[in-house]
PDB file of C-alpha atoms in Angstrom:
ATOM      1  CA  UNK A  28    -117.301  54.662 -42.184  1.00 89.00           C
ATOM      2  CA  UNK A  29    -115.650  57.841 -40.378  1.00 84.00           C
ATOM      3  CA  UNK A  30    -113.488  55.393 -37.783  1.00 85.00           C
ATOM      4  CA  UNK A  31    -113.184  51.962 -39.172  1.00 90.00           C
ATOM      5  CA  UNK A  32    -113.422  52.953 -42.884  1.00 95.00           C
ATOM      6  CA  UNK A  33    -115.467  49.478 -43.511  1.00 95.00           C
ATOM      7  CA  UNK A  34    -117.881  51.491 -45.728  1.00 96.00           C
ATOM      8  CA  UNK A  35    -117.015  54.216 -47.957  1.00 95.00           C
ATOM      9  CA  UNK A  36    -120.584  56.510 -48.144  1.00 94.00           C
ATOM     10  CA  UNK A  37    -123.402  57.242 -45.685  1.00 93.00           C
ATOM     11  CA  UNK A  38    -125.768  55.226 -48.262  1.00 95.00           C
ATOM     12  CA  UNK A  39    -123.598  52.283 -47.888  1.00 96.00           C
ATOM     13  CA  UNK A  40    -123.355  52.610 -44.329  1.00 96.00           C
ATOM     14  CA  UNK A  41    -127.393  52.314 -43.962  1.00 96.00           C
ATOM     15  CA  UNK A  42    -127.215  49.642 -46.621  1.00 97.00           C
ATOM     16  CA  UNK A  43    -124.798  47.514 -44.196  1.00 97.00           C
ATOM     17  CA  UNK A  44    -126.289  48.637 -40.885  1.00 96.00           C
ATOM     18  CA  UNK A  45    -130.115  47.705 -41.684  1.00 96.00           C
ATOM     19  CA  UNK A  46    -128.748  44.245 -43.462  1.00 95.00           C
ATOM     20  CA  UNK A  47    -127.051  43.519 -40.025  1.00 96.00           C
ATOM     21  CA  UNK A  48    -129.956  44.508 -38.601  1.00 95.00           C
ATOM     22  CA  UNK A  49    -129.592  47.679 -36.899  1.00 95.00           C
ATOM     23  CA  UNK A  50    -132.909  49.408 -36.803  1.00 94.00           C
ATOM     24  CA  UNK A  51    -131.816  53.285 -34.841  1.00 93.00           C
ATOM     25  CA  UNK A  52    -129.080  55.472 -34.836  1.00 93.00           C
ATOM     26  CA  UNK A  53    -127.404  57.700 -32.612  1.00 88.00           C
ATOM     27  CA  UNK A  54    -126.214  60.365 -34.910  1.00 83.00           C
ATOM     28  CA  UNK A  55    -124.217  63.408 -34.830  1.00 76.00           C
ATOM     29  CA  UNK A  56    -127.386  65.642 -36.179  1.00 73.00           C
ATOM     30  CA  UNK A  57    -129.545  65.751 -39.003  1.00 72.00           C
ATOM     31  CA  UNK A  58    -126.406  66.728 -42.037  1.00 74.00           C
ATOM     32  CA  UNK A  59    -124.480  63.462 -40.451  1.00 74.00           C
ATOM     33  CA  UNK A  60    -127.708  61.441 -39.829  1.00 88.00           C
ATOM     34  CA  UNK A  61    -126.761  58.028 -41.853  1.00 93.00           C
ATOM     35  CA  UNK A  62    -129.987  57.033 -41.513  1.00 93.00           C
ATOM     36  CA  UNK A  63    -131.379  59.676 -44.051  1.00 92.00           C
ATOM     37  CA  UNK A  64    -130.288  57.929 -46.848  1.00 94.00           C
ATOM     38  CA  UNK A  65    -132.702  54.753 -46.407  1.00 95.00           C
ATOM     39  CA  UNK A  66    -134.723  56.605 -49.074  1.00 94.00           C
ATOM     40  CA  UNK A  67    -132.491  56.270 -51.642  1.00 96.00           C
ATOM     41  CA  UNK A  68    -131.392  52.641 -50.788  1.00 96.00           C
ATOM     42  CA  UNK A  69    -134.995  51.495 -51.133  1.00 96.00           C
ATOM     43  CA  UNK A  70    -135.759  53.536 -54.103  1.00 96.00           C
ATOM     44  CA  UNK A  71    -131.783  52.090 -55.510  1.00 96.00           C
ATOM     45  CA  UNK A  72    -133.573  48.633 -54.457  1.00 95.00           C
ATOM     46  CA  UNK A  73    -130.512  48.111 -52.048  1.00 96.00           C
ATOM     47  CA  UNK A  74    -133.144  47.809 -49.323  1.00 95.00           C
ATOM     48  CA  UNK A  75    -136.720  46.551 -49.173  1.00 96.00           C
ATOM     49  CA  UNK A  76    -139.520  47.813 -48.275  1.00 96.00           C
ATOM     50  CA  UNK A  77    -140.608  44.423 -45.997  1.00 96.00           C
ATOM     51  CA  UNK A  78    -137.388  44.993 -44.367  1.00 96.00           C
ATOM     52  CA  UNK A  79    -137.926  48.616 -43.510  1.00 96.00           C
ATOM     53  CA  UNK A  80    -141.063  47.592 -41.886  1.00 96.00           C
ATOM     54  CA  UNK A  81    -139.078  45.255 -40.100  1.00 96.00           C
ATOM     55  CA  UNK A  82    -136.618  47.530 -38.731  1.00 96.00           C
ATOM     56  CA  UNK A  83    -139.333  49.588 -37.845  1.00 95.00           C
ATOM     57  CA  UNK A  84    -141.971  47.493 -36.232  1.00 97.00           C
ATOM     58  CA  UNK A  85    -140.015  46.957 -32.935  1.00 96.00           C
ATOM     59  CA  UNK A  86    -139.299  50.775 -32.664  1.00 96.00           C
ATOM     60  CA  UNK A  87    -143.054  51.862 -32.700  1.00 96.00           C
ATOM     61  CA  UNK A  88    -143.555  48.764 -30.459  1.00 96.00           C
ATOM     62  CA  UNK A  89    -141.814  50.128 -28.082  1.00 95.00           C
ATOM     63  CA  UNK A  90    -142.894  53.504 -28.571  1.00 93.00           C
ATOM     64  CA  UNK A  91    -146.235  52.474 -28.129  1.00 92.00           C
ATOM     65  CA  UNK A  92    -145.955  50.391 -24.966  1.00 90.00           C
ATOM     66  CA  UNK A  93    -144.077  53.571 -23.583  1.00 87.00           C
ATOM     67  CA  UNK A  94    -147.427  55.314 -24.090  1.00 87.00           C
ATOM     68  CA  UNK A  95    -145.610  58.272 -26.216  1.00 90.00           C
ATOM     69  CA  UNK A  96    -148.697  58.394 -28.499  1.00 92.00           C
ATOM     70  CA  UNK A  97    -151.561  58.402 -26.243  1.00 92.00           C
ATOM     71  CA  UNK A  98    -152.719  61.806 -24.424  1.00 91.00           C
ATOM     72  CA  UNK A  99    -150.327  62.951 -21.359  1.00 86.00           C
ATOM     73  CA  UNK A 100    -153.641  61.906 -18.746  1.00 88.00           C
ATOM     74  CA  UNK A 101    -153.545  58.314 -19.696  1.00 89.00           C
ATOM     75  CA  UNK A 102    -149.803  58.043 -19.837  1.00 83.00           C
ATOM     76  CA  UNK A 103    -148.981  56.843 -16.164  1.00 83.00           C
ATOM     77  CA  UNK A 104    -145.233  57.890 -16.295  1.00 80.00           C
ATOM     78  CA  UNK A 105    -146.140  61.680 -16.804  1.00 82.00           C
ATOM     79  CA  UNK A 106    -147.590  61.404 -13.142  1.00 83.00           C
ATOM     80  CA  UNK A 107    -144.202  60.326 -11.812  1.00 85.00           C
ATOM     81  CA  UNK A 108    -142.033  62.912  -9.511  1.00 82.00           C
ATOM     82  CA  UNK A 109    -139.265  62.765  -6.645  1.00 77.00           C
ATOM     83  CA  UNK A 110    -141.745  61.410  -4.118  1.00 84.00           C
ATOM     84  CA  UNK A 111    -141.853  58.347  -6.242  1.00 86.00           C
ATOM     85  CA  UNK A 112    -138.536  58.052  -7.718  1.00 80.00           C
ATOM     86  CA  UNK A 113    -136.820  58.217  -4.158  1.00 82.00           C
ATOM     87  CA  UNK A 114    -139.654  56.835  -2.672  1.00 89.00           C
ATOM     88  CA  UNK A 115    -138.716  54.081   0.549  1.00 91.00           C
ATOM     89  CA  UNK A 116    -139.511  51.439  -2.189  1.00 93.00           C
ATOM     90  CA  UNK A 117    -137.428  52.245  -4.520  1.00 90.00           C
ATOM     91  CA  UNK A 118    -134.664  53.137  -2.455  1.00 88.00           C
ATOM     92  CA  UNK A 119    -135.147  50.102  -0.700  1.00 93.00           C
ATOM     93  CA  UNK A 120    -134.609  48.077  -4.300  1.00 94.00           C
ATOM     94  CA  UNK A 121    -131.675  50.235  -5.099  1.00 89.00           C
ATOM     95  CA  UNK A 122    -129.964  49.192  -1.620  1.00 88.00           C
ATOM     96  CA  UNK A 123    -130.814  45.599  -2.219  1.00 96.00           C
ATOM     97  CA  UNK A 124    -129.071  45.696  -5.847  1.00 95.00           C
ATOM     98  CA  UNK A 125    -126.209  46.827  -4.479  1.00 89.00           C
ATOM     99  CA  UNK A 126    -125.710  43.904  -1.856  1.00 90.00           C
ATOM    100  CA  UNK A 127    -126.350  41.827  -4.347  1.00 95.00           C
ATOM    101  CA  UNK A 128    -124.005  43.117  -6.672  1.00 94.00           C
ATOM    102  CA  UNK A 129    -120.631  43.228  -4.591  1.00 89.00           C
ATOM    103  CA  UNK A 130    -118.141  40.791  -6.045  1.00 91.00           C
ATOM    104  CA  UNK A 131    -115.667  39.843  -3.182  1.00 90.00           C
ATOM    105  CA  UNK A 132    -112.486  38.109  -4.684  1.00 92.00           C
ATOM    106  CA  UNK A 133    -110.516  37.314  -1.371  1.00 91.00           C
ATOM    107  CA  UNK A 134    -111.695  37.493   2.449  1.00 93.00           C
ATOM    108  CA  UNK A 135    -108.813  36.449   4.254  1.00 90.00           C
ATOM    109  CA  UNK A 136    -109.263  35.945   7.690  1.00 89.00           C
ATOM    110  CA  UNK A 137    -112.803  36.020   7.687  1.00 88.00           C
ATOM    111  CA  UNK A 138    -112.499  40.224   7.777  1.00 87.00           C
ATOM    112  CA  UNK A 139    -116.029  40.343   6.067  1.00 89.00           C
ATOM    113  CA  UNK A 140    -118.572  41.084   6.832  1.00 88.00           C
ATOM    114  CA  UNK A 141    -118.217  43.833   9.569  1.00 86.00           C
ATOM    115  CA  UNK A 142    -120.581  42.768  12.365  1.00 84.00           C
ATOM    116  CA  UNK A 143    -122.375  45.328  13.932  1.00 79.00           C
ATOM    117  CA  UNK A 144    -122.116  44.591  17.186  1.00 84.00           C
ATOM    118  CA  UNK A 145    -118.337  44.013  16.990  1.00 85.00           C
ATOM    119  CA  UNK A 146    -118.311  48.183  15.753  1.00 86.00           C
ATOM    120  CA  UNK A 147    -119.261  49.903  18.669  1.00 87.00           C
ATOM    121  CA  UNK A 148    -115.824  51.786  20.231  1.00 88.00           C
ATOM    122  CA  UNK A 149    -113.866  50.825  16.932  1.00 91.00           C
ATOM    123  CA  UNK A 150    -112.542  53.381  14.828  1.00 94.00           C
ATOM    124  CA  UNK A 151    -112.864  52.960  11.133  1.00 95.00           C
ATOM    125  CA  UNK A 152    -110.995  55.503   8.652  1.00 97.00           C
ATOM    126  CA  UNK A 153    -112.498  55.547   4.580  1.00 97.00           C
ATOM    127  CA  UNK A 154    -109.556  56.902   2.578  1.00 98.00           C
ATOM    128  CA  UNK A 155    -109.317  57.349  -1.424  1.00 98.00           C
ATOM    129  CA  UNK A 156    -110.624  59.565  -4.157  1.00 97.00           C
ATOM    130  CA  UNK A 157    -113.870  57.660  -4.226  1.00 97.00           C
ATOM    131  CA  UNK A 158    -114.240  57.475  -0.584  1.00 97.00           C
ATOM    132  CA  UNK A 159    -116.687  60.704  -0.460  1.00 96.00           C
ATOM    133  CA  UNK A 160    -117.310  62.150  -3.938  1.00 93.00           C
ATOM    134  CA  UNK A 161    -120.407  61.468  -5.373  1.00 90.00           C
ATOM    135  CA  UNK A 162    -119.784  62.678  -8.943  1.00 88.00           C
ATOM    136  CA  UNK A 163    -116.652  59.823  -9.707  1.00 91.00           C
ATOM    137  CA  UNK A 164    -118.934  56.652  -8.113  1.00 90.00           C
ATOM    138  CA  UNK A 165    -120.938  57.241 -12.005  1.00 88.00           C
ATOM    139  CA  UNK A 166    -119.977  55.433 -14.555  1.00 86.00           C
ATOM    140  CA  UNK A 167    -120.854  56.383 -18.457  1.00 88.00           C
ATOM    141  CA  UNK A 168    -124.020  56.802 -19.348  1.00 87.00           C
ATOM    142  CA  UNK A 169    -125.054  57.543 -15.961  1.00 85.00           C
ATOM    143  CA  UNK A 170    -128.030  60.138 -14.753  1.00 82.00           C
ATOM    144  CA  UNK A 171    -126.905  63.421 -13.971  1.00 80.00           C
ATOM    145  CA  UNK A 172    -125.832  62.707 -10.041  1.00 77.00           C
ATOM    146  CA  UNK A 173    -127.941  64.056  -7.278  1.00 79.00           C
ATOM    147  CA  UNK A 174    -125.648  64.288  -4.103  1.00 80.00           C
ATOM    148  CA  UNK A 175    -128.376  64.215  -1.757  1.00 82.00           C
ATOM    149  CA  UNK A 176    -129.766  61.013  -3.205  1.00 83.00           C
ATOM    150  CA  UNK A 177    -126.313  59.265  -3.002  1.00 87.00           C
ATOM    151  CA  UNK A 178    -124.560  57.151  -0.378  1.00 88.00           C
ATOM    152  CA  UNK A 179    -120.541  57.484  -0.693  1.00 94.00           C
ATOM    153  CA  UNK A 180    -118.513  55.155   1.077  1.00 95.00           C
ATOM    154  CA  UNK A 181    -117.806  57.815   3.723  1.00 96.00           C
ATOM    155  CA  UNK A 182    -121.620  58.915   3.795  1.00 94.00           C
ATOM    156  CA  UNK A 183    -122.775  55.351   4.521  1.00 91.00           C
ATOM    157  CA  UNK A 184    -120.069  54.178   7.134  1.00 92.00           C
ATOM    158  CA  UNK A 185    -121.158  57.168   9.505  1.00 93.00           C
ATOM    159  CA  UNK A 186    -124.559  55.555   9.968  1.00 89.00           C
ATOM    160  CA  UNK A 187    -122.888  53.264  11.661  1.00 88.00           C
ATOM    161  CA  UNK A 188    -121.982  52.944  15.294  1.00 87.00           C
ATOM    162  CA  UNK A 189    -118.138  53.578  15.435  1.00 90.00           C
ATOM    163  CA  UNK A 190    -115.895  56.440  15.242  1.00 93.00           C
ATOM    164  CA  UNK A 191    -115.235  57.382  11.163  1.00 95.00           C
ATOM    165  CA  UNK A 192    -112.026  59.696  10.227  1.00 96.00           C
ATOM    166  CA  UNK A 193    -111.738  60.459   6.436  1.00 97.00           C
ATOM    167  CA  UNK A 194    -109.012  61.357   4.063  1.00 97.00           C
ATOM    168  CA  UNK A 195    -109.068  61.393   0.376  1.00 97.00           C
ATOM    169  CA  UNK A 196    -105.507  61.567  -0.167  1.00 97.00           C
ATOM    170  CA  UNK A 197    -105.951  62.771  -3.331  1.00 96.00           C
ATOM    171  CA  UNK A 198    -109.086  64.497  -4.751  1.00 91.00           C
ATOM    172  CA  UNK A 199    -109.620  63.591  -7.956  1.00 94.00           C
ATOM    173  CA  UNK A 200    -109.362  59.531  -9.724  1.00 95.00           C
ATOM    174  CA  UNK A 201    -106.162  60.675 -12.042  1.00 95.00           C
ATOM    175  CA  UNK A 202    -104.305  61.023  -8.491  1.00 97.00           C
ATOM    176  CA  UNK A 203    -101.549  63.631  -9.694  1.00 96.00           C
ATOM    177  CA  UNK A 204    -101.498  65.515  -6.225  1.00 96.00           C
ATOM    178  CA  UNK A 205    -100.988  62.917  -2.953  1.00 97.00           C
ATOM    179  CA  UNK A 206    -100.750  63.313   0.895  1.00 96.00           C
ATOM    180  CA  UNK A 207     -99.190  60.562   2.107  1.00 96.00           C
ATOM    181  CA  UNK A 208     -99.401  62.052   4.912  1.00 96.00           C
ATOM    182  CA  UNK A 209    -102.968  62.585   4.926  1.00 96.00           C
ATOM    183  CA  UNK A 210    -103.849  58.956   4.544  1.00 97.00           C
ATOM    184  CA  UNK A 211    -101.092  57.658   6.970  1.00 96.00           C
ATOM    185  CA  UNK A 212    -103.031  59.562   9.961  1.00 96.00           C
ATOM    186  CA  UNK A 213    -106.542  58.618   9.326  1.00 96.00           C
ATOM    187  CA  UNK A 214    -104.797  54.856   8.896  1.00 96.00           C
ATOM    188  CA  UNK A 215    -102.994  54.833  11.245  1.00 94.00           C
ATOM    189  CA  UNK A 216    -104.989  55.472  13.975  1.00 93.00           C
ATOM    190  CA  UNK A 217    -108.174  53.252  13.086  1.00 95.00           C
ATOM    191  CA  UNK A 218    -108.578  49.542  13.459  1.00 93.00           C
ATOM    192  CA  UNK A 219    -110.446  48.933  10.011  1.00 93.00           C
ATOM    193  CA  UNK A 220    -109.268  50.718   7.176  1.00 95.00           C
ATOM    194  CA  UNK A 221    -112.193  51.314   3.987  1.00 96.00           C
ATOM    195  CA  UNK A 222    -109.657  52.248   0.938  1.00 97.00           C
ATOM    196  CA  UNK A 223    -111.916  53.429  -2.320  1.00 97.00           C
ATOM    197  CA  UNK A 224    -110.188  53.323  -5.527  1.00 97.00           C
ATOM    198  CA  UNK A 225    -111.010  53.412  -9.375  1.00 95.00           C
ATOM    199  CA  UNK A 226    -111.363  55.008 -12.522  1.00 93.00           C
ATOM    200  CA  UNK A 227    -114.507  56.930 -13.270  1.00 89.00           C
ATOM    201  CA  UNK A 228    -115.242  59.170 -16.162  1.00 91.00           C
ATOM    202  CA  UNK A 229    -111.938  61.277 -15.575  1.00 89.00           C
ATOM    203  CA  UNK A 230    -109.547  58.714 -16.390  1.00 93.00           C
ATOM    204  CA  UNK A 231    -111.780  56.160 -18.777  1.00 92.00           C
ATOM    205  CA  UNK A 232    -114.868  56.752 -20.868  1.00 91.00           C
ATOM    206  CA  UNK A 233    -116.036  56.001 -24.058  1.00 88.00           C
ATOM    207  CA  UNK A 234    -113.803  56.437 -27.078  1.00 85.00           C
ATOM    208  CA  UNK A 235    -111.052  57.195 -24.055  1.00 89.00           C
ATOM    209  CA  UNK A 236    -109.402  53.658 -23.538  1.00 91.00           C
ATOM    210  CA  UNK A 237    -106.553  53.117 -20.902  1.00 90.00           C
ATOM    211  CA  UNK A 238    -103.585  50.539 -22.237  1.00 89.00           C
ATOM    212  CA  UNK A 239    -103.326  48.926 -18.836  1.00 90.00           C
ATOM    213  CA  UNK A 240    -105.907  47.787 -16.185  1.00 91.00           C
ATOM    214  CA  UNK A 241    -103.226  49.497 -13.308  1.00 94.00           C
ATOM    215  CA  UNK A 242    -104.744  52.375 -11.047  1.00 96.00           C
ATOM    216  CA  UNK A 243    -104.010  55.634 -12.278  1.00 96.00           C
ATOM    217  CA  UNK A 244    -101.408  58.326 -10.639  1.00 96.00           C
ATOM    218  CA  UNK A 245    -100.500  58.042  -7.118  1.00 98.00           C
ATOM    219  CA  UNK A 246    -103.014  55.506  -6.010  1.00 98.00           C
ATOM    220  CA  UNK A 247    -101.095  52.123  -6.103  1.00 97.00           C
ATOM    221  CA  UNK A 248     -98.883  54.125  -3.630  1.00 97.00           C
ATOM    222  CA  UNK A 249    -101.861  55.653  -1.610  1.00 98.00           C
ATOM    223  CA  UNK A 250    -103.902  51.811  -1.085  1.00 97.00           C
ATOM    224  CA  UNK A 251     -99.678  50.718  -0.099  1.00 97.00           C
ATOM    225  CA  UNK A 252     -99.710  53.544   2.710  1.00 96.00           C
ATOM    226  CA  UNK A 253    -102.992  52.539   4.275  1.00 96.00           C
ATOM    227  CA  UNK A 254    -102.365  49.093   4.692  1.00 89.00           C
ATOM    228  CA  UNK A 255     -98.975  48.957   5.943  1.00 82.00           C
TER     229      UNK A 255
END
């Protein structure tokens, strides 16, 4: 209604969102709440009530399985701290779907993986915005991060056995301000070059589309520098 203008009213809009079947809303707040005016579409008969159950049925369902209406002692989630969430187990999963989620669209040469034994002696530099800041490796929708919980490029690569320089090059993913200089040291002098580039949050987010797919400010030129 407010963006698209495909319905005119808020009673229309809940009229065409529970017919598609839509059954919650995130609102702005109770005065912009669309969802307030069911009432009045089931009393106007533009709704039914055996739809409104409908809607509704997988919504407690849920609720319920979640354990939101039984006492806090039987509720096993109210139980759950730190100790669990970044328990060895869990961290262990969260390594494992990472692995597992790398897509790797060319490996000339054979270049990947890095085998450890080959490391020891080499020198190995991790340039880019994203090489060590753990705020811009969250997407949307993303927990508020917890830097001593998270692995950045730079973080991981000096558990390693070989020698790791570092240089962001620029600090931030928009890329306005650039050493050149900065990265064509730590390159320069390493055998395997890491370079970690992207978006994040700052450039791209919801309701904030880009018009191209190419990386933002200086870091085309920055990934250019490190590999020459």
């Amino acid at each position: 209604m407010l963006g698209h203008h495909y319905t005119r009213t808020f009673l229309e809009t809940a009229v065409a969102s529970m017919n598609a079947g839509c059954n919650l809303e995130l609102s702005y707040g109770m005065r912009d709440n669309v969802f307030m005016q069911i009432t009045q579409a089931l009393a106007m008969g533009n709704v039914t009530l055996q739809m409104l159950r409908d809607r509704v049925r997988p919504l407690f369902y849920t609720r319920m399985r979640l354990g939101e209406f039984d006492p806090p002692a039987m509720n096993p989630y109210s139980t759950l701290d730190l100790s669990v969430v970044q328990s060895p187990e869990h961290r262990n999963l969260s390594l494992e779907a990472a692995v597992k989620s790398f897509v790797l669209l060319k490996n000339l040469r054979g270049t990947l993986p890095l085998q450890a034994q080959d490391l020891p002696g080499k020198r190995l530099a991790v340039v880019g915005p994203f090489a060590d800041n753990p705020r811009v490796l969250f997407g949307d929708y993303a927990p508020v991060p917890e830097p001593r919980y998270i692995y950045t490029p730079r973080r991981g690569l000096e558990t390693l056995p070989v020698n790791v320089s570092f240089a962001a090059g620029c600090r931030e993913p928009r890329c306005q301000q650039y050493s050149r200089a900065e990265v064509a040291a730590a390159a320069g002098a390493a055998d395997v070059v890491v370079v970690c580039l992207g978006t994040g949050t700052d450039v791209e987010t919801e309701a904030k589309d880009r018009r191209d797919l190419s990386l933002p400010g200086h870091q085309l030129e920055l990934l250019q520098d490190a590999v020459q």
